[in-house]
Short mmCIF file of C-alpha atoms and ligand atoms in Angstrom, two decimals:
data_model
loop_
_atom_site.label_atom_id
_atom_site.label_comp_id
_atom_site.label_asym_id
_atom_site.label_seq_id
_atom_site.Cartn_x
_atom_site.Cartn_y
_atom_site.Cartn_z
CA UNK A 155 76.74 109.76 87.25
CA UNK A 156 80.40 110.39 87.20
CA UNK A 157 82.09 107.97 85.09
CA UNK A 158 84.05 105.02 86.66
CA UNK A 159 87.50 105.50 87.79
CA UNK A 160 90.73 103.04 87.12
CA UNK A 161 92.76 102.83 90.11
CA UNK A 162 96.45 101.85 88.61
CA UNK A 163 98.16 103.75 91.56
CA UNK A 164 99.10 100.21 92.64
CA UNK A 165 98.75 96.51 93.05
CA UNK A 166 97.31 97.25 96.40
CA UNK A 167 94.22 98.78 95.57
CA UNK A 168 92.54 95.73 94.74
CA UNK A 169 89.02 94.94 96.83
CA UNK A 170 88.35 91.06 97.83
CA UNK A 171 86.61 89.24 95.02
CA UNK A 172 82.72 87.79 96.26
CA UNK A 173 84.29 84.45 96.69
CA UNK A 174 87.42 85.67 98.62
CA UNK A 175 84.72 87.31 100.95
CA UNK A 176 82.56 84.48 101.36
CA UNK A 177 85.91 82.47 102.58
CA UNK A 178 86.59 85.38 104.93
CA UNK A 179 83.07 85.19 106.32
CA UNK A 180 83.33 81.50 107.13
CA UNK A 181 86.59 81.75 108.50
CA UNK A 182 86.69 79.96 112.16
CA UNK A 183 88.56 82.58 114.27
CA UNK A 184 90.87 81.95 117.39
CA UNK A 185 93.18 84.34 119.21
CA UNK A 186 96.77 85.01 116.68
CA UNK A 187 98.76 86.01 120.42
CA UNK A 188 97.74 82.91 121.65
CA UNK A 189 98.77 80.95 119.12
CA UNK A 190 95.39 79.14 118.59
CA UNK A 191 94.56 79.94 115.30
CA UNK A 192 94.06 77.14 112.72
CA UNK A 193 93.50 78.89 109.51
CA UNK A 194 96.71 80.96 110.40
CA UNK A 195 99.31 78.14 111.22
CA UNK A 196 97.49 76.83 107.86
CA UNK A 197 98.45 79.34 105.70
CA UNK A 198 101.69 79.76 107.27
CA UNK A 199 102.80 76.31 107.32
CA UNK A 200 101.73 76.74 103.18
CA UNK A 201 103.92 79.63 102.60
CA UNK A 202 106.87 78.25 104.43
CA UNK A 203 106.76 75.22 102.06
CA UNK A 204 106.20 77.04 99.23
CA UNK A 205 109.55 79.15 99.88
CA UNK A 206 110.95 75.60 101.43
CA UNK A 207 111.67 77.17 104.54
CA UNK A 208 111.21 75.49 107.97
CA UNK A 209 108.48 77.60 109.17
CA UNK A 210 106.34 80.52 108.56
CA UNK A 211 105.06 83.57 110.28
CA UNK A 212 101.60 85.68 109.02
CA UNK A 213 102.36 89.15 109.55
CA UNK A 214 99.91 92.32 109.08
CA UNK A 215 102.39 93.94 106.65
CA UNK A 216 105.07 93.44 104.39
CA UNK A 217 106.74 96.46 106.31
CA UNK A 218 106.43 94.44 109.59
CA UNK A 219 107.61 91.45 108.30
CA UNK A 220 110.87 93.29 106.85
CA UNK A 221 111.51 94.97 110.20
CA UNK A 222 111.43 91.77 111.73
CA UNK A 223 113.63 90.19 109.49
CA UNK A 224 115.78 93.03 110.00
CA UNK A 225 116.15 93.09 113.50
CA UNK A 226 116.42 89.61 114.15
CA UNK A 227 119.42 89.51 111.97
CA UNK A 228 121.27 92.24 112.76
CA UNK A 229 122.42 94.40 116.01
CA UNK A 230 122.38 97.98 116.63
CA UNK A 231 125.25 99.63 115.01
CA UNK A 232 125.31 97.51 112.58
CA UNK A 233 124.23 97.91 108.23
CA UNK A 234 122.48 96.35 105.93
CA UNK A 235 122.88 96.25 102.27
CA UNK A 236 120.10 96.71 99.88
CA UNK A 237 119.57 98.45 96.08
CA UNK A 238 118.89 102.15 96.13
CA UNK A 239 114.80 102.59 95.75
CA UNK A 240 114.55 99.08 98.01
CA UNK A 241 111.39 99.25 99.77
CA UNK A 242 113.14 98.77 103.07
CA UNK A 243 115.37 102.21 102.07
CA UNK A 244 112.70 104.64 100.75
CA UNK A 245 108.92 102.81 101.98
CA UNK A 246 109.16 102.41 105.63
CA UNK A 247 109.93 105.13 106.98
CA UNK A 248 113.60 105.37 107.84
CA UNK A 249 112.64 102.07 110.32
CA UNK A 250 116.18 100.19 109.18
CA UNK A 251 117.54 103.33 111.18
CA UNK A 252 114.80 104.42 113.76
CA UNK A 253 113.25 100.76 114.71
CA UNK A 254 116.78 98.14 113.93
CA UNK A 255 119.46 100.69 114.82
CA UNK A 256 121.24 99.49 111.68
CA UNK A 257 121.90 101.92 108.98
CA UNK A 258 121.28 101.39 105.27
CA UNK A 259 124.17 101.54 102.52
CA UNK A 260 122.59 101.93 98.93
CA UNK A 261 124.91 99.24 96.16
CA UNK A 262 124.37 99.34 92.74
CA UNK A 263 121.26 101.16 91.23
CA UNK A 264 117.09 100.55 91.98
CA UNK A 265 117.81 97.54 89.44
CA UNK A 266 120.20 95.58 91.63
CA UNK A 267 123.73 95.75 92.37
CA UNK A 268 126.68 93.04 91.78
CA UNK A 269 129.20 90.91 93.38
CA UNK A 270 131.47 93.52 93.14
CA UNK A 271 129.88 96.14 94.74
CA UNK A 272 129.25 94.09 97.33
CA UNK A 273 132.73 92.88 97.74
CA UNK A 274 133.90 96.15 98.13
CA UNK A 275 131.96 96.83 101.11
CA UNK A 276 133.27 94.10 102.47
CA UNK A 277 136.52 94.92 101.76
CA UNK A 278 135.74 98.70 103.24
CA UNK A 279 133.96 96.79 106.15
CA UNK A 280 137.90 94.73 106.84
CA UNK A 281 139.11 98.16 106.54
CA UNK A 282 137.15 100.11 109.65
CA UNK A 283 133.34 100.90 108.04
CA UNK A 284 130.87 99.54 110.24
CA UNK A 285 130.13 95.98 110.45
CA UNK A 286 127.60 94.93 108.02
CA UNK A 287 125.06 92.47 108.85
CA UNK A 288 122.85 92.06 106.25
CA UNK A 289 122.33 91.49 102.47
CA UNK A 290 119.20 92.57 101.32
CA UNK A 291 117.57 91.49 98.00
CA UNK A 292 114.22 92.23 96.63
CA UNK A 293 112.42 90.24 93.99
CA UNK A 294 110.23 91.76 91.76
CA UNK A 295 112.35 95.32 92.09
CA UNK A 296 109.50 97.58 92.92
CA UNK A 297 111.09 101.29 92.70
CA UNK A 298 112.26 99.64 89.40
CA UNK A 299 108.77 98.82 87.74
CA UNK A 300 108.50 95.40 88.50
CA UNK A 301 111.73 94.23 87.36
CA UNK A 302 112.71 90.74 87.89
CA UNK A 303 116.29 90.13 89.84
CA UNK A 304 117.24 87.33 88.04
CA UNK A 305 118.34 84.01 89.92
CA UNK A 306 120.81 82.87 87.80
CA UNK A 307 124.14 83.99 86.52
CA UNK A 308 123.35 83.43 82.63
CA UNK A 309 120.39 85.91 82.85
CA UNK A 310 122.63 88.44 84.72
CA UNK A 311 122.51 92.46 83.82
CA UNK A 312 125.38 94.55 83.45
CA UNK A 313 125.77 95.96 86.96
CA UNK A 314 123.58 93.36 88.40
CA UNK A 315 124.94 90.07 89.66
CA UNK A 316 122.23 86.88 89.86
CA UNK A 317 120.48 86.25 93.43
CA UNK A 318 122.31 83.00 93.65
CA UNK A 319 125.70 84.82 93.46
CA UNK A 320 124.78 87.47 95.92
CA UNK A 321 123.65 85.33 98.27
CA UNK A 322 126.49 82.45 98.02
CA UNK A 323 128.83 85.80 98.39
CA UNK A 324 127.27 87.25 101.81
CA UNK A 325 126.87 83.46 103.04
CA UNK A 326 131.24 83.01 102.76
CA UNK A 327 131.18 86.05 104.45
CA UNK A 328 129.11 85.09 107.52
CA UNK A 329 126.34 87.46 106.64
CA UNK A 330 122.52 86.89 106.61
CA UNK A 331 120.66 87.21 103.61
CA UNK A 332 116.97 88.72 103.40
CA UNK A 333 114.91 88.64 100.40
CA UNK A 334 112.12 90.54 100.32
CA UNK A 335 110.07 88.89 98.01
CA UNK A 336 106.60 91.09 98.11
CA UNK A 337 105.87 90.31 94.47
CA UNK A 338 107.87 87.11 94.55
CA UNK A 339 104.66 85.30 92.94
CA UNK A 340 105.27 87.55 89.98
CA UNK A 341 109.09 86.52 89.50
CA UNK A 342 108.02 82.90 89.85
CA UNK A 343 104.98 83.50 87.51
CA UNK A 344 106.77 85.49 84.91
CA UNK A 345 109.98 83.01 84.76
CA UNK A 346 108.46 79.58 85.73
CA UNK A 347 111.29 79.61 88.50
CA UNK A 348 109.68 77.42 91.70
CA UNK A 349 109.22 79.86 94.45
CA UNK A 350 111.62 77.53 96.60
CA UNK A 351 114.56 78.06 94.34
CA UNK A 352 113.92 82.11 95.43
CA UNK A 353 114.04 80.84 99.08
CA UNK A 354 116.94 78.75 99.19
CA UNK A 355 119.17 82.00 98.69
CA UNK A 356 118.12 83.56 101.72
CA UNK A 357 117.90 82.56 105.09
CA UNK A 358 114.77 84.86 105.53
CA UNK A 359 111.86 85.35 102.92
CA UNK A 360 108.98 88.24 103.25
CA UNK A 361 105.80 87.31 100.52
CA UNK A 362 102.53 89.95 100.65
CA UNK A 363 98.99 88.58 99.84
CA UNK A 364 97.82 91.84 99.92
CA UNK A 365 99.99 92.97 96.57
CA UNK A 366 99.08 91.03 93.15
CA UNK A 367 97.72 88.35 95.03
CA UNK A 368 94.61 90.66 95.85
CA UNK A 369 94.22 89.55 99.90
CA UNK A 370 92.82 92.65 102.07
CA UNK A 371 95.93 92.16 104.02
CA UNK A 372 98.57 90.20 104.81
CA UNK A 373 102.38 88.78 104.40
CA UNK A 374 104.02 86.12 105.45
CA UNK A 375 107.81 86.19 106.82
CA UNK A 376 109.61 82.00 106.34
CA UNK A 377 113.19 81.42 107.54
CA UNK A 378 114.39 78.85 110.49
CA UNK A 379 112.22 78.21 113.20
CA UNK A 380 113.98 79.43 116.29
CA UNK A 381 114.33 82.70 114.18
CA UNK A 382 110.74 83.34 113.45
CA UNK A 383 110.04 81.93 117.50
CA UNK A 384 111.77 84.88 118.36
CA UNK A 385 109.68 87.36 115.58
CA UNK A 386 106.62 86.41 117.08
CA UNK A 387 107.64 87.76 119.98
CA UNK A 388 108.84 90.75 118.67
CA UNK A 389 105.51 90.99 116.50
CA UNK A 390 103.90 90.97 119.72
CA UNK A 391 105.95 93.92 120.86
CA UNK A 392 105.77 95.98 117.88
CA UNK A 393 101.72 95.81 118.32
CA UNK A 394 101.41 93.74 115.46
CA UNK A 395 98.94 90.32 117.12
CA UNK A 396 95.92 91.38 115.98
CA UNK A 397 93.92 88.52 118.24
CA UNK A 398 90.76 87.23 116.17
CA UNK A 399 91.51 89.51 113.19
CA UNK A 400 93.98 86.94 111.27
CA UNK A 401 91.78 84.21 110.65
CA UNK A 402 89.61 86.34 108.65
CA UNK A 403 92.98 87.37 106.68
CA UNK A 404 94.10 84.09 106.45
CA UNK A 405 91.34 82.67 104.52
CA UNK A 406 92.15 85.28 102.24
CA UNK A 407 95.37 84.25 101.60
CA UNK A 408 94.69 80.69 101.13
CA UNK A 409 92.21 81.70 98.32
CA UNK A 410 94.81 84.02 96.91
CA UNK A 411 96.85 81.37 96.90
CA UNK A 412 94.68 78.47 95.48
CA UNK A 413 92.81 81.23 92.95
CA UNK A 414 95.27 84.34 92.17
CA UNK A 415 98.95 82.61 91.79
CA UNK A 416 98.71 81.64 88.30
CA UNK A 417 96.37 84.59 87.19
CA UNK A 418 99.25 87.03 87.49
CA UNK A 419 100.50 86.16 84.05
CA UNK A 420 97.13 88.30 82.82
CA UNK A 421 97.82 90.74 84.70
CA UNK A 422 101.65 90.56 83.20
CA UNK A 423 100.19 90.35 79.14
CA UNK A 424 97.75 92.97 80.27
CA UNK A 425 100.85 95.43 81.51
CA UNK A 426 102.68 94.30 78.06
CA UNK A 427 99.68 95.37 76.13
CA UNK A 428 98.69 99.07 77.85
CA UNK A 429 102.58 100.04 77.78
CA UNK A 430 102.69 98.88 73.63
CA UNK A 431 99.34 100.89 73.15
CA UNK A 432 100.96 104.36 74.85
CA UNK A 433 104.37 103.93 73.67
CA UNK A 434 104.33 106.10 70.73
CA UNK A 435 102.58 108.98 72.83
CA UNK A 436 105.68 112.24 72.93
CA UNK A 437 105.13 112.54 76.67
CA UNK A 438 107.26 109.78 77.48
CA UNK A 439 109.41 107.11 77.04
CA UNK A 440 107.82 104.28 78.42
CA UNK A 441 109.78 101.16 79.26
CA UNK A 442 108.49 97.87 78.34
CA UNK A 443 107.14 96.07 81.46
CA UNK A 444 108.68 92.11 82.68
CA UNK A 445 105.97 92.02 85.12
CA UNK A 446 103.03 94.01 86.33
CA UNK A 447 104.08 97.99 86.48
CA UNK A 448 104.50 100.06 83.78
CA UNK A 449 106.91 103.04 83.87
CA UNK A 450 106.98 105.78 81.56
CA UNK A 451 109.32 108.56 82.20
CA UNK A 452 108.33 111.62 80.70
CA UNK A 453 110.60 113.45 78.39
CA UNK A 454 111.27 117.42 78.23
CA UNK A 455 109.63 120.11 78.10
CA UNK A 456 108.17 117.86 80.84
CA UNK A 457 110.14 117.80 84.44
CA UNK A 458 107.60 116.11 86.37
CA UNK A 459 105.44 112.99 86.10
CA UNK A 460 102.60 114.87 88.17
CA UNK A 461 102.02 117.45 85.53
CA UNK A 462 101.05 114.33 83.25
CA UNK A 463 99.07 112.17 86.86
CA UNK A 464 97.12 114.57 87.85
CA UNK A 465 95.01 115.44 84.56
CA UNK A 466 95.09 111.66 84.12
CA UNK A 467 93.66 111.15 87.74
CA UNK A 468 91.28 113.92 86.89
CA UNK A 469 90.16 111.63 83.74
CA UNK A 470 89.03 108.91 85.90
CA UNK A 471 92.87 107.25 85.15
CA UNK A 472 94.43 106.92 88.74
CA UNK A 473 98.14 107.12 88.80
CA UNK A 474 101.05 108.55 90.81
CA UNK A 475 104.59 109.14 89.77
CA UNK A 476 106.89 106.54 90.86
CA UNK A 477 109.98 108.91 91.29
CA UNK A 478 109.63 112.33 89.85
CA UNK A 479 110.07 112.21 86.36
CA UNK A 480 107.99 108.96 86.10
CA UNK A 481 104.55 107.88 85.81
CA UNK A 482 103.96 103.92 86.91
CA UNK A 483 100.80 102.67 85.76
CA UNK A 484 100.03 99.32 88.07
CA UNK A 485 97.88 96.29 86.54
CA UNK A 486 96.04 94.11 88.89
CA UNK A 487 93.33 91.81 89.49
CA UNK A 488 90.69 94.82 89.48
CA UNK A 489 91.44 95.91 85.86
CA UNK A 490 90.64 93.12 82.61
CA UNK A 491 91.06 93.28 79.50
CA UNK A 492 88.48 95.73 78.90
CA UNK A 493 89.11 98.35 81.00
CA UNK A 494 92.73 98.25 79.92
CA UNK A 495 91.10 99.53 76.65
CA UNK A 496 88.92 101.66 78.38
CA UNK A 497 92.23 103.29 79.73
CA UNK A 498 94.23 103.33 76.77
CA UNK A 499 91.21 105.38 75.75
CA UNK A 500 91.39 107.84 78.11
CA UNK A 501 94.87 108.42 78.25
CA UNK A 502 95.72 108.90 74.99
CA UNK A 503 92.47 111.53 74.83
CA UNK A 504 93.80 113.45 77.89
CA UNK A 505 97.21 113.37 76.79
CA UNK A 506 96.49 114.50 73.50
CA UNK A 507 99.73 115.09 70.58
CA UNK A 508 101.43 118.22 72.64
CA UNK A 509 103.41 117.37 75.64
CA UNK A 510 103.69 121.47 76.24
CA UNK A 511 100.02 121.67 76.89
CA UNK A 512 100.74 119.94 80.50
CA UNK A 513 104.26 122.62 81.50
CA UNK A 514 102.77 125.11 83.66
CA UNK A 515 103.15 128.53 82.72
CA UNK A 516 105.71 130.56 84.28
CA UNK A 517 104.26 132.38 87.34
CA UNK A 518 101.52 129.37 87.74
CA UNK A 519 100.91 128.72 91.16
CA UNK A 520 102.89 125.82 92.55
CA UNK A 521 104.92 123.43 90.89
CA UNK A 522 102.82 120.42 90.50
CA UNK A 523 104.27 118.27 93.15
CA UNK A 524 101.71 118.09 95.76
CA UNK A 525 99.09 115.30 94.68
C1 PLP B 223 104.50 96.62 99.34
C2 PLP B 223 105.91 96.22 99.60
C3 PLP B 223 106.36 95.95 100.89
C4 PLP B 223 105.54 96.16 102.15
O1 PLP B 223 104.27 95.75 102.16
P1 PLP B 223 103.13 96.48 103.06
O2 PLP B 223 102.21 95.38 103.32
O3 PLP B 223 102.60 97.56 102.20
O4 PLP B 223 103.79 96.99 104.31
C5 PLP B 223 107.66 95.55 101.04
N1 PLP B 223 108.48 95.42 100.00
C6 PLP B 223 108.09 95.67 98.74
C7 PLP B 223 109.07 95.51 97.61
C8 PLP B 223 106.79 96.10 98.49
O5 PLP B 223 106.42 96.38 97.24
#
């Protein structure tokens, strides 16, 4: 028998624990287009609150529910603004562009941008660039391994103003604010911050179930009523009422959200602990986590982070490269405290002392970067 696998290619991977299938099983259904499901206006009346936002609306994906958001607050011709690496820039697809008609412009770096920057695309914007409709922040910073955006102004970065700030800026301004808040449970688990302190600095908020929160499927998109009246419509048009489907989904979520909230902070010490035990390994420099991803970026000879995945997959260790010269090892509800040993184990035997082992000799087919 081959020996078990670790999937840490993402928080995604996760399958639905016994009891969250027994509460899917027993889920009464009703049609989501007609608007007579229970156990959805439930769990999106929940979320809402949470993120103490008017209303709530359950959404197949977190890429749906960002779409929405988008084009509900903005106008063809229009931009948005959003980090480099934001999931709405590099994860869906070019949809800002091909679904909203609004084009992205990058601030800052994939770990946030600052008043500043923003303020001088406003300025540019009073000076002929295109009108810009929409400030887009994204709590934890995925392309940036899970980093948290902080809310406040004391816990500010260099380069990186607080969420507050950013979104009392774009509000003087007249502009909408979006905060796409996929692994917003991890922020609010990691800093104790009350996930409606995160919502009051946008007008809309995406969550996923489907991420740490270990639901099949799932997100939820909060924000003012006659806003998200409107993206059910446009949910409807984009294909995504998925009739008796959502109740199923929905009891999911609310046993995510009554079982898997406060959990995260394992998964957070467990991250903490793997990147500590690989640290001292030559291949990389690996950066210590906040929340639940790991990045190491590999150091020369090495060029790519695939010439380092792809032994590791082949060692049972699943893992992709988050950009090219890093690896991002994901912790989730799937992997405890013993197989975090178990692949600790592994990768340090696969890696080995020599970080020259894994360059591929000149004239090798290829050049690693297919997966
Ligand atoms: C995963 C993710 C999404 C989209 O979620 P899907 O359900 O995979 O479409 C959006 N934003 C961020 C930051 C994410 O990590």
């Amino acid at each position: 028998m081959a020996p078990p696998s670790f999937d840490l290619r993402s928080d995604t991977v996760t399958r639905p624990t016994a009891a969250m299938r027994a509460a899917m099983a027993a889920a009464p259904t009703g049609d989501d287009a007609w608007g007579d499901d229970a156990l959805v206006a439930s769990l999106e009346a929940r979320v809402a609150a949470l993120l103490g936002k008017p209303a709530g609306l359950w959404l197949p994906t977190g890429t749906l529910a960002n779409q929405l958001a988008l084009s509900l607050q903005s106008r063809r011709h229009t931009t948005v603004a959003c980090n480099p690496g934001a999931h709405l820039q590099v994860h869906e697809d070019a949809s800002a562009a091909a679904l909203a008609g609004v084009q992205v412009m990058p601030l800052g770096s994939r770990w946030g941008y600052d008043a500043q920057m923003l303020e001088a695309l406003l300025d540019e914007e009073r000076c002929g660039w295109p009108e810009l409709a929409v400030v887009w922040l994204e709590n934890t910073l995925g392309e940036g391994g899970g980093v948290l955006w902080p809310l406040h102004d004391d816990a500010a970065r260099p380069g990186v103003s607080s969420l507050r700030t950013l979104g009392q800026l774009a509000h003087a301004h007249g502009k909408a604010v979006h905060l796409d808040g996929a692994r917003l449970w991890n922020a609010h688990v990691a800093t104790g911050t009350p996930m409606s302190s995160f919502g009051a600095v946008a007008d809309t908020v995406a969550v996923c179930l489907s991420k740490g929160l270990g639901a099949p499927a799932g997100s939820v998109l909060c924000g003012e009523r006659e806003l998200l009246v409107r993206a059910r419509r446009l949910k409807h048009a984009y294909g995504g009422a998925m009739r008796q489907a959502p109740a199923m989904l929905a009891a999911a979520g609310h046993h995510a959200l009554d079982h898997h909230v406060a959990r995260l902070a394992d998964d957070h010490r467990r991250a903490a602990r793997l990147a500590a035990a690989i640290a001292d390994l030559p291949h990389w420099e690996v950066v210590p986590p906040q929340t639940n991803l790991v990045l190491a970026r590999v150091r020369p000879p090495l060029r790519f982070a695939e010439w380092l995945c792809a032994p590791l997959r082949a060692a049972g260790v699943l893992c992709f490269p988050n950009i090219a010269r890093e690896v991002r090892l994901a912790v989730h509800l799937d992997l405890d405290d013993a197989a975090i040993d178990e692949v600790v184990a592994r990768i340090r035997t696969t890696l080995g002392d020599d970080p020259e082992r894994f360059v591929p000799r000149a004239g090798a087919a290829g050049t690693g970067l297919t997966s």
